[in-house]
Short mmCIF file of C-alpha atoms in Angstrom, two decimals:
data_model
loop_
_atom_site.label_atom_id
_atom_site.label_comp_id
_atom_site.label_asym_id
_atom_site.label_seq_id
_atom_site.Cartn_x
_atom_site.Cartn_y
_atom_site.Cartn_z
CA MET A 154 67.48 11.35 30.69
CA SER A 155 66.02 8.32 29.44
CA ASP A 156 67.37 6.38 26.13
CA SER A 157 64.47 6.77 22.39
CA THR A 158 66.24 3.81 21.87
CA ALA A 159 64.71 1.75 23.85
CA ASP A 160 61.52 2.37 22.67
CA PRO A 161 60.00 0.37 20.35
CA ARG A 162 58.75 3.33 18.08
CA PHE A 163 62.05 4.74 17.66
CA ALA A 164 63.20 0.65 17.11
CA ARG A 165 65.11 0.89 13.66
CA LYS A 166 63.44 -1.95 11.29
CA ALA A 167 65.69 -5.11 10.86
CA PRO A 168 66.22 -5.68 7.10
CA GLY A 169 64.33 -7.49 5.50
CA ARG A 170 65.47 -11.42 3.92
CA PRO A 171 66.23 -11.50 -0.19
CA LEU A 172 63.31 -13.87 -0.88
CA ARG A 173 65.32 -17.13 -1.98
CA LEU A 174 63.34 -19.58 -4.37
CA SER A 175 63.36 -22.83 -2.78
CA TRP A 176 61.10 -24.83 -1.09
CA SER A 177 62.98 -23.89 2.06
CA ASP A 178 61.78 -21.12 2.53
CA GLU A 179 58.41 -20.30 4.23
CA ARG A 180 57.94 -17.26 2.05
CA VAL A 181 57.82 -19.84 -1.32
CA ARG A 182 55.33 -22.78 0.03
CA ASN A 183 52.91 -19.83 1.45
CA ILE A 184 53.04 -18.17 -1.99
CA VAL A 185 53.15 -21.70 -4.13
CA TRP A 186 50.32 -22.25 -1.24
CA GLN A 187 48.30 -19.45 -2.02
CA VAL A 188 48.23 -19.15 -5.82
CA LEU A 189 47.46 -23.06 -5.97
CA VAL A 190 44.96 -22.69 -3.65
CA VAL A 191 43.00 -19.88 -5.82
CA GLY A 192 43.76 -21.29 -9.01
CA ALA A 193 42.10 -24.69 -7.50
CA ILE A 194 38.29 -22.69 -6.39
CA LEU A 195 39.06 -20.57 -9.68
CA SER A 196 39.30 -24.02 -11.98
CA VAL A 197 36.26 -25.15 -9.85
CA PHE A 198 34.10 -21.94 -11.00
CA TRP A 199 34.84 -22.62 -14.87
CA TRP A 200 33.96 -25.71 -14.86
CA LEU A 201 30.79 -25.23 -13.12
CA TYR A 202 29.95 -22.01 -15.69
CA ARG A 203 31.06 -24.05 -18.51
CA ASN A 204 28.66 -27.39 -17.75
CA THR A 205 26.09 -25.10 -17.09
CA SER A 206 26.63 -23.11 -20.22
CA TYR A 207 26.05 -26.27 -21.68
CA ASN A 208 23.30 -27.84 -20.47
CA LEU A 209 21.45 -24.29 -20.55
CA GLU A 210 22.67 -25.02 -24.72
CA VAL A 211 21.57 -28.74 -25.13
CA ARG A 212 17.88 -28.30 -23.32
CA ARG A 213 17.43 -24.86 -25.44
CA ILE A 214 16.41 -23.16 -22.88
CA ALA A 215 16.69 -19.18 -23.21
CA THR A 216 19.01 -17.21 -20.44
CA GLY A 217 20.40 -13.52 -19.93
CA PHE A 218 18.22 -10.68 -18.91
CA GLY A 219 16.13 -9.62 -21.96
CA PHE A 220 13.45 -11.55 -20.22
CA LEU A 221 12.90 -7.62 -18.37
CA GLN A 222 11.82 -5.54 -20.90
CA ARG A 223 8.89 -8.07 -21.56
CA GLU A 224 5.16 -7.64 -20.67
CA ALA A 225 4.37 -9.61 -17.25
CA GLY A 226 1.01 -10.02 -17.28
CA LEU A 227 1.33 -10.25 -13.96
CA PRO A 228 -1.45 -8.89 -11.42
CA ILE A 229 -0.64 -7.88 -7.98
CA ALA A 230 -3.08 -6.63 -5.35
CA GLU A 231 -0.75 -3.82 -3.64
CA SER A 232 2.31 -1.08 -5.14
CA LEU A 233 4.39 1.75 -3.96
CA ILE A 234 4.33 2.62 -7.60
CA GLU A 235 1.97 2.71 -10.33
CA TYR A 236 2.05 -0.80 -12.23
CA ASP A 237 -0.46 -3.07 -14.67
CA PRO A 238 0.10 -6.66 -15.86
CA SER A 239 0.60 -4.60 -18.84
CA MET A 240 3.61 -3.93 -17.85
CA THR A 241 7.44 -5.00 -17.60
CA TYR A 242 8.54 -7.96 -15.57
CA LEU A 243 11.62 -4.86 -14.36
CA ARG A 244 8.56 -2.68 -12.91
CA ALA A 245 7.00 -6.14 -11.34
CA LEU A 246 10.23 -6.63 -9.66
CA THR A 247 10.59 -3.00 -9.22
CA VAL A 248 7.06 -3.68 -7.25
CA GLY A 249 8.20 -5.87 -5.15
CA VAL A 250 11.62 -5.05 -4.23
CA LEU A 251 9.31 -1.71 -2.58
CA ASN A 252 7.18 -3.45 -0.46
CA THR A 253 9.76 -6.39 0.85
CA LEU A 254 11.05 -2.46 1.49
CA LYS A 255 7.62 -1.63 3.28
CA VAL A 256 7.37 -4.55 5.31
CA ALA A 257 11.00 -4.76 6.57
CA VAL A 258 11.33 -0.29 7.27
CA VAL A 259 7.91 -1.14 9.21
CA GLY A 260 9.41 -3.63 10.78
CA ILE A 261 11.71 -2.33 11.40
CA VAL A 262 10.43 0.62 13.37
CA LEU A 263 7.45 -0.87 15.08
CA ALA A 264 10.31 -3.91 16.16
CA THR A 265 12.59 -2.05 17.85
CA ILE A 266 9.93 0.43 19.92
CA LEU A 267 8.63 -2.65 21.14
CA GLY A 268 11.02 -4.36 21.85
CA THR A 269 12.52 -1.41 24.02
CA LEU A 270 9.83 -1.47 26.56
CA LEU A 271 9.92 -4.92 26.42
CA GLY A 272 13.51 -4.91 27.58
CA ILE A 273 13.06 -2.27 30.34
CA ALA A 274 9.59 -3.67 31.49
CA ARG A 275 11.70 -6.83 32.12
CA LEU A 276 13.60 -5.19 35.36
CA SER A 277 10.41 -3.49 36.33
CA ARG A 278 9.97 -3.32 40.00
CA ASN A 279 6.20 -3.80 39.49
CA TRP A 280 6.32 -8.18 39.79
CA LEU A 281 3.00 -9.06 36.77
CA LEU A 282 4.43 -6.61 34.50
CA ALA A 283 8.41 -7.93 34.57
CA ARG A 284 6.31 -11.81 34.58
CA ILE A 285 4.39 -11.00 31.55
CA ALA A 286 6.62 -8.98 29.74
CA GLY A 287 9.18 -12.20 30.43
CA ALA A 288 6.15 -14.46 29.45
CA TYR A 289 5.96 -12.89 25.61
CA VAL A 290 9.57 -12.54 25.62
CA GLU A 291 9.37 -16.79 25.91
CA LEU A 292 5.97 -17.84 24.32
CA VAL A 293 7.34 -15.57 21.42
CA ARG A 294 11.01 -17.20 20.55
CA ASP A 295 9.93 -20.33 21.25
CA LEU A 296 7.54 -20.64 18.36
CA PRO A 297 8.44 -20.75 15.21
CA LEU A 298 8.16 -17.46 12.69
CA LEU A 299 6.23 -18.84 9.74
CA LEU A 300 4.30 -20.93 11.99
CA GLN A 301 2.62 -17.51 14.16
CA LEU A 302 2.44 -15.65 10.72
CA LEU A 303 0.10 -18.54 9.05
CA PHE A 304 -1.44 -17.90 13.24
CA TRP A 305 -2.60 -14.37 12.14
CA TYR A 306 -3.18 -14.22 8.18
CA ALA A 307 -6.03 -17.08 9.83
CA LEU A 308 -7.18 -15.02 12.26
CA LEU A 309 -7.50 -12.20 10.26
CA GLN A 310 -8.99 -14.58 7.19
CA ALA A 311 -12.17 -15.86 9.89
CA LEU A 312 -13.28 -12.52 10.82
CA PRO A 313 -15.78 -11.06 9.45
CA GLY A 314 -17.02 -9.37 6.76
CA PRO A 315 -17.91 -6.58 5.23
CA ARG A 316 -21.38 -6.05 5.89
CA GLN A 317 -20.43 -7.01 9.70
CA ALA A 318 -16.19 -5.26 10.05
CA ILE A 319 -15.67 -4.46 13.19
CA ASN A 320 -15.61 -0.87 13.90
CA PRO A 321 -14.08 0.73 17.83
CA MET A 322 -13.67 4.63 15.86
CA ASP A 323 -15.34 5.84 13.20
CA GLY A 324 -13.84 5.69 9.54
CA VAL A 325 -11.35 2.26 11.48
CA PHE A 326 -13.52 -0.99 9.76
CA LEU A 327 -11.38 -4.37 10.63
CA SER A 328 -12.89 -7.20 8.25
CA ASN A 329 -11.98 -9.94 6.66
CA ARG A 330 -10.49 -7.98 3.27
CA GLY A 331 -8.57 -5.89 5.63
CA LEU A 332 -7.72 -2.58 7.50
CA LYS A 333 -10.00 0.56 6.48
CA LEU A 334 -8.30 3.35 8.14
CA PRO A 335 -9.40 7.05 7.09
CA TRP A 336 -6.59 8.96 4.54
CA PHE A 337 -5.98 11.79 2.60
CA GLN A 338 -5.38 12.79 -1.51
CA TRP A 339 -1.76 13.14 -1.75
CA GLU A 340 -1.47 16.38 -3.71
CA HIS A 341 1.98 18.13 -5.42
CA ALA A 342 1.45 20.61 -2.49
CA HIS A 343 2.00 17.56 -0.28
CA SER A 344 4.91 16.42 -2.14
CA MET A 345 7.20 19.90 -1.92
CA ALA A 346 5.96 20.50 2.22
CA LEU A 347 7.48 16.51 2.04
CA LEU A 348 10.22 18.01 -0.16
CA ALA A 349 10.33 21.20 2.67
CA PHE A 350 10.85 18.71 5.26
CA ALA A 351 13.24 16.74 4.59
CA VAL A 352 15.50 19.93 3.65
CA GLY A 353 15.20 21.06 7.15
CA ALA A 354 16.43 18.06 9.07
CA ILE A 355 19.02 18.33 6.75
CA ALA A 356 20.16 22.21 8.13
CA PHE A 357 18.90 21.38 11.67
CA TRP A 358 20.80 19.11 11.98
CA LEU A 359 24.09 20.90 10.20
CA LEU A 360 22.67 23.44 12.62
CA ARG A 361 23.23 22.03 15.19
CA ARG A 362 26.49 20.08 15.01
CA ALA A 363 27.85 23.46 13.72
CA ALA A 364 27.01 24.79 17.89
CA ARG A 365 28.16 21.31 19.09
CA ALA A 366 31.09 22.36 18.17
CA LYS A 367 31.00 25.83 19.37
CA GLN A 368 29.99 24.55 22.60
CA MET A 369 32.85 22.05 22.27
CA ALA A 370 35.24 25.72 21.16
CA ASP A 371 33.69 27.92 24.19
CA GLY A 372 31.60 26.87 26.43
CA GLN A 373 28.58 27.86 25.70
CA PRO A 374 25.20 25.89 25.17
CA ARG A 375 23.60 27.44 22.55
CA LYS A 376 20.00 26.85 21.65
CA VAL A 377 18.80 24.79 18.30
CA TRP A 378 15.31 24.14 19.29
CA PRO A 379 13.84 26.86 17.82
CA ALA A 380 16.05 26.90 15.08
CA GLY A 381 14.51 23.05 14.39
CA VAL A 382 10.60 24.19 14.66
CA GLY A 383 11.55 26.96 12.78
CA LEU A 384 13.18 24.47 9.71
CA MET A 385 11.06 20.78 9.91
CA LEU A 386 7.80 22.59 11.39
CA ALA A 387 6.93 26.11 10.39
CA LEU A 388 8.83 25.58 6.84
CA PRO A 389 6.45 22.90 5.85
CA LEU A 390 3.04 24.22 6.60
CA ALA A 391 4.90 27.03 5.09
CA VAL A 392 5.12 26.05 1.46
CA TRP A 393 1.89 23.86 1.89
CA ALA A 394 0.02 26.97 2.54
CA ALA A 395 1.91 28.43 -0.28
CA LEU A 396 0.50 25.68 -2.16
CA GLY A 397 -3.20 26.35 -1.27
CA ALA A 398 -3.07 24.47 1.84
CA PRO A 399 -5.45 21.86 -0.61
CA PHE A 400 -6.35 19.11 2.25
CA THR A 401 -9.03 16.75 0.55
CA PRO A 402 -9.79 14.22 3.34
CA ASP A 403 -10.58 10.39 2.28
CA VAL A 404 -12.57 8.29 4.52
CA PRO A 405 -14.07 4.98 3.95
CA PHE A 406 -17.44 3.86 3.49
CA LEU A 407 -18.55 0.63 2.51
CA ARG A 408 -20.58 0.45 -0.34
CA GLY A 409 -22.12 -3.21 -2.29
CA PHE A 410 -19.40 -6.06 -0.39
CA ASN A 411 -16.93 -4.00 -0.20
CA PHE A 412 -15.62 -0.61 1.03
CA GLN A 413 -14.89 1.79 -0.77
CA GLY A 414 -11.89 4.73 0.02
CA GLY A 415 -9.76 5.25 3.28
CA LEU A 416 -5.68 3.90 3.00
CA THR A 417 -6.32 -0.60 2.60
CA VAL A 418 -4.15 -3.08 4.88
CA SER A 419 -4.87 -5.64 3.47
CA PRO A 420 -4.21 -8.81 5.04
CA GLU A 421 -1.70 -10.53 3.58
CA PHE A 422 0.40 -7.56 4.90
CA PHE A 423 -0.83 -7.48 8.48
CA ALA A 424 -0.35 -10.43 9.33
CA LEU A 425 3.58 -10.88 7.69
CA LEU A 426 3.51 -7.30 9.20
CA LEU A 427 2.26 -8.26 12.80
CA GLY A 428 4.08 -12.04 12.72
CA LEU A 429 7.40 -10.19 11.96
CA THR A 430 7.04 -7.63 14.42
CA LEU A 431 5.43 -9.26 17.39
CA TYR A 432 8.70 -12.71 16.70
CA THR A 433 11.00 -9.91 16.65
CA ALA A 434 10.93 -8.15 19.40
CA GLY A 435 11.06 -10.76 21.66
CA PHE A 436 14.77 -11.37 20.05
CA ILE A 437 15.14 -7.34 21.01
CA ALA A 438 13.35 -7.26 24.31
CA GLU A 439 16.68 -9.48 25.96
CA ILE A 440 19.19 -7.61 23.93
CA VAL A 441 17.82 -4.28 25.44
CA ARG A 442 17.89 -6.13 28.96
CA ALA A 443 21.51 -7.55 28.34
CA GLY A 444 23.02 -3.38 27.05
CA ILE A 445 20.44 -2.76 30.79
CA LEU A 446 21.90 -5.37 33.13
CA ALA A 447 25.93 -4.28 31.90
CA VAL A 448 25.31 -0.78 32.72
CA ASN A 449 27.63 -0.27 36.66
CA GLN A 450 24.69 0.02 38.80
CA GLY A 451 27.27 2.91 40.03
CA GLN A 452 25.46 5.27 37.33
CA TRP A 453 22.10 4.06 38.65
CA GLU A 454 23.32 5.08 42.68
CA ALA A 455 25.45 8.60 40.94
CA ALA A 456 22.24 9.66 38.92
CA GLN A 457 19.26 8.51 41.34
CA ALA A 458 21.43 10.79 44.12
CA LEU A 459 21.38 14.37 41.94
CA GLY A 460 17.32 13.76 42.33
CA LEU A 461 17.08 12.03 39.09
CA PRO A 462 13.58 10.08 38.75
CA ARG A 463 14.25 6.75 37.59
CA GLY A 464 12.36 7.24 34.55
CA ARG A 465 15.40 10.28 33.99
CA VAL A 466 17.83 8.45 35.07
CA MET A 467 16.70 5.10 32.40
CA SER A 468 16.62 7.88 29.03
CA LEU A 469 19.76 10.26 30.18
CA VAL A 470 21.83 7.82 31.98
CA VAL A 471 21.82 4.23 31.28
CA LEU A 472 20.20 3.46 27.66
CA PRO A 473 23.01 5.78 26.14
CA GLN A 474 25.31 3.79 27.61
CA ALA A 475 23.58 1.26 26.65
CA LEU A 476 23.86 1.90 23.33
CA ARG A 477 27.12 0.79 23.44
CA VAL A 478 26.48 -2.88 23.90
CA ILE A 479 22.79 -3.06 22.43
CA ILE A 480 23.51 -1.67 18.94
CA PRO A 481 25.81 -4.62 17.52
CA PRO A 482 23.42 -8.01 18.51
CA MET A 483 20.18 -4.76 16.81
CA THR A 484 22.29 -4.95 12.92
CA SER A 485 21.51 -9.34 13.55
CA GLN A 486 18.05 -8.83 14.59
CA PHE A 487 17.64 -6.32 11.71
CA LEU A 488 18.57 -8.26 9.13
CA ASN A 489 16.52 -10.48 10.33
CA ILE A 490 13.45 -8.99 10.11
CA THR A 491 14.41 -8.42 6.03
CA LYS A 492 15.82 -11.69 5.19
CA ASN A 493 12.19 -13.53 7.01
CA SER A 494 10.02 -10.69 5.55
CA SER A 495 10.84 -13.48 2.41
CA LEU A 496 8.42 -15.88 4.53
CA ALA A 497 5.58 -13.15 3.12
CA VAL A 498 5.14 -16.52 0.38
CA ALA A 499 3.67 -18.41 3.48
CA ILE A 500 0.88 -16.54 3.06
CA GLY A 501 0.10 -14.36 -0.16
CA TYR A 502 1.54 -10.99 -0.19
CA GLN A 503 3.70 -10.25 -3.12
CA ASP A 504 7.02 -9.01 -2.06
CA ILE A 505 10.57 -9.59 -3.48
CA VAL A 506 10.94 -13.50 -3.66
CA SER A 507 6.51 -14.13 -4.55
CA ILE A 508 7.32 -11.79 -7.83
CA ALA A 509 9.98 -13.63 -8.68
CA ASN A 510 9.45 -17.01 -8.27
CA THR A 511 5.98 -16.18 -10.54
CA THR A 512 8.24 -14.75 -13.07
CA LEU A 513 10.89 -17.92 -13.15
CA ASN A 514 8.07 -19.28 -13.28
CA GLN A 515 6.10 -18.22 -16.17
CA THR A 516 9.55 -17.59 -18.58
CA GLY A 517 12.07 -20.16 -17.31
CA GLN A 518 14.90 -18.63 -16.21
CA ALA A 519 15.34 -19.75 -12.76
CA ILE A 520 19.34 -18.29 -12.32
CA GLU A 521 18.30 -15.40 -13.36
CA GLY A 522 15.03 -14.79 -11.05
CA ILE A 523 17.61 -16.59 -7.86
CA ALA A 524 20.20 -14.40 -8.40
CA ILE A 525 17.38 -11.16 -8.90
CA ILE A 526 16.12 -12.52 -5.22
CA MET A 527 19.81 -12.97 -4.11
CA LEU A 528 20.96 -9.77 -5.48
CA VAL A 529 17.85 -7.45 -3.56
CA TYR A 530 18.53 -9.70 -0.02
CA LEU A 531 22.54 -9.46 -0.05
CA THR A 532 21.77 -5.60 -1.15
CA ILE A 533 19.36 -4.71 1.37
CA SER A 534 21.07 -6.50 4.14
CA LEU A 535 25.17 -4.65 3.52
CA SER A 536 22.95 -1.06 3.87
CA ILE A 537 21.44 -1.75 7.10
CA SER A 538 25.04 -3.24 8.10
CA LEU A 539 26.44 -0.34 6.83
CA PHE A 540 25.19 2.48 8.60
CA MET A 541 24.02 0.14 11.92
CA ASN A 542 28.95 0.15 11.71
CA TRP A 543 28.06 3.48 11.05
CA TYR A 544 25.96 4.73 13.72
CA ASN A 545 27.65 2.74 16.67
CA SER A 546 31.12 3.84 15.37
CA LYS A 547 29.98 7.21 15.89
CA ILE A 548 28.48 6.12 20.00
CA ALA A 549 31.55 3.64 21.39
CA LEU A 550 33.75 5.46 23.14
CA VAL A 551 37.06 6.50 21.62
CA GLU A 552 40.19 5.44 23.70
CA ARG A 553 42.65 8.47 24.54
#
């Protein structure tokens, strides 16, 4: 029988030495130096605060966030919520935050899809496809993002006017006024159907989680996709039908010198989204390619020995394992899309940076304006990081 005392887990912890108030004691020196460093940092911040407050008072510059409740008088071309210049600065800044989130969220989704396809294409056995994908990645990664944004914006501005707009299909028009698409009038029934879809998605996730737990317990697989179809498709359609099934198409049409109706994608938003998506997709493609190459070649050979075609091997075997390598650097690219959206001010898209800059120019409260911009980007970046870290922990291998 082995001696349990030889195992370090059962070793008795040695009693600590008593703290002596002497400079020869290393612990005393560590405490003193830490107190001095923290004190010096706090002193610097206090001096900066006092100096800034004094200079603002001498120059009679107003401070505080009371200006947020004043009338903005600031025109904003596009917004996700109702807005007019008679509303407050707080409302205008909220519009700016939503515009930033709109381009960041859509850009992340599109860049992820395009980057994944490019990364897989670079590993294709088709020589031409692999070389085209490689040339694209090298081109967009070597050109500054600001230059690309200006190029796409200038290209959109060079399009013909509404009367000579490009009309690839019925109801779709591309001109220097932006992209016009058919849409439908949003009503209360659509909001309730969207809410029902969200509730159904949550219920389906809980049901799938319970089914997986039961399968782990008894080894019996359970089909949950019929319930998913019912919860996420049939339930929203039933709610929409119960509220009258309203559907009024809104097709754009030319009236005078501009289009009326439909969904408008402004040239500024279109150029910003196009530039961010194409630029970031080049970096994501390299991340995806590296993740796929990190998977052992034996995984390919084992899956192909089972008779799986190459596409199924990629989707079922390789990509799930590559995600453990892909997710950490992918988080940085998602953060880059959000932060690079601040370049929107160069092409006239009114995001939080543009609206906050106009606000501080009108009110003279630069410190508060810059603080708001920093707080918005910090909050968005931390939220993305927290979500991606959570997802990374869910797919990570658990060591036994």
